C-alpha atoms as one frame of an Amber mdcrd trajectory, in Angstrom:
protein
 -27.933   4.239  -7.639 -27.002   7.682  -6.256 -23.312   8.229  -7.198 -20.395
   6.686  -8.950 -17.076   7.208  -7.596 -14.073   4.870  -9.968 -10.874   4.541
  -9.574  -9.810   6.697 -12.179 -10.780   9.778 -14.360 -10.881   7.695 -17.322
 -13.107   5.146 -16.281 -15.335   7.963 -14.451 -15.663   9.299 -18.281 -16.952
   5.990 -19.721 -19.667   5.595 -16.423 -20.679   9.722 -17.673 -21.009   8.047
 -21.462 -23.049   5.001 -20.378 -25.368   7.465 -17.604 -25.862   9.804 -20.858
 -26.763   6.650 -22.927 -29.320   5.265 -20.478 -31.014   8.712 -19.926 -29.700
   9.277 -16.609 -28.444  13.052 -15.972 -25.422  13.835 -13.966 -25.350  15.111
 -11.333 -28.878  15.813 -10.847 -29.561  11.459 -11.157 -26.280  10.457 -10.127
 -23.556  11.905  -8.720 -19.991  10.774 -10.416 -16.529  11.195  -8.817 -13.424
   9.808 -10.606  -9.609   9.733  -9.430  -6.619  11.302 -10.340  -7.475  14.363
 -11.491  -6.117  13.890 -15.132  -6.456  16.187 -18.454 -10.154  13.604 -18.748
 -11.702  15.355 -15.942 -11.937  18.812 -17.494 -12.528  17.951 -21.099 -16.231
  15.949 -20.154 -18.713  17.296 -19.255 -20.310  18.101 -16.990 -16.369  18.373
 -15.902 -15.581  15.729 -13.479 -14.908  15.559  -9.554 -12.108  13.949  -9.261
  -9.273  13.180  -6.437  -5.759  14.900  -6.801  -3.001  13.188  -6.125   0.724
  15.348  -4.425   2.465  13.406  -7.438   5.618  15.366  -6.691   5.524  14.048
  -3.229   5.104  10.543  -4.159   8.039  10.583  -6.907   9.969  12.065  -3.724
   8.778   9.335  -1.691   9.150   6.345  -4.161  12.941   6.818  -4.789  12.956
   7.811  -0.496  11.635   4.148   0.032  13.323   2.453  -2.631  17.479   3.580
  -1.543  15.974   3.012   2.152  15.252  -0.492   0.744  18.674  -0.887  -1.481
  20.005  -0.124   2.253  18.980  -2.811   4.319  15.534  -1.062   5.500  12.592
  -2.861   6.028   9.898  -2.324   3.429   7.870   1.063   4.605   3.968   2.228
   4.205   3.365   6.069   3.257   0.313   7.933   3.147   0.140  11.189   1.438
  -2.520  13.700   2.064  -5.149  14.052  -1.242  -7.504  16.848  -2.149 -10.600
  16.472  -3.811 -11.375  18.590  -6.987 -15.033  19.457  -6.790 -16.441  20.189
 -10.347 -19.845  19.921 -11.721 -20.185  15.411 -11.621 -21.451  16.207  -7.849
């Protein structure tokens, strides 16, 4: 195994406890990449590359689709643009 990447920052630090348990050294064995880019992925370490999520743009968006909805729309797909965080997991 190469690299990790988990849905979220807190399960990336339990895979960085578990590496660190089995002897495995990160990122130099594996590389580890987490989601969300939560308080978690700076207070591990090696601190933790993570994805980071426009979460004023998806409150915006949520109530956007939701009164659409309340209004006779059709249920609606949006994609937001994320950024990845690159720290020292990669």
């Amino acid at each position: 195994m190469d690299a990790v990447f988990v849905a979220s920052d807190l399960m990336a630090q339990g895979v960085l406890a578990a590496l660190h348990k089995a002897g495995r050294r990160v990122p130099e064995d594996v590389a580890v990449g987490g989601f969300d880019d939560s308080p978690a992925a700076t207070a591990v370490t090696p601190a933790l590359t993570t994805i980071r999520q426009p979460w004023d743009r998806i409150s915006n968006e949520m109530v956007r689709v939701l009164l659409a909805q309340i209004g006779g729309d059709d249920p609606a797909a949006v994609i937001l643009p994320t950024e990845l965080v690159r720290r020292d997991s990669t």
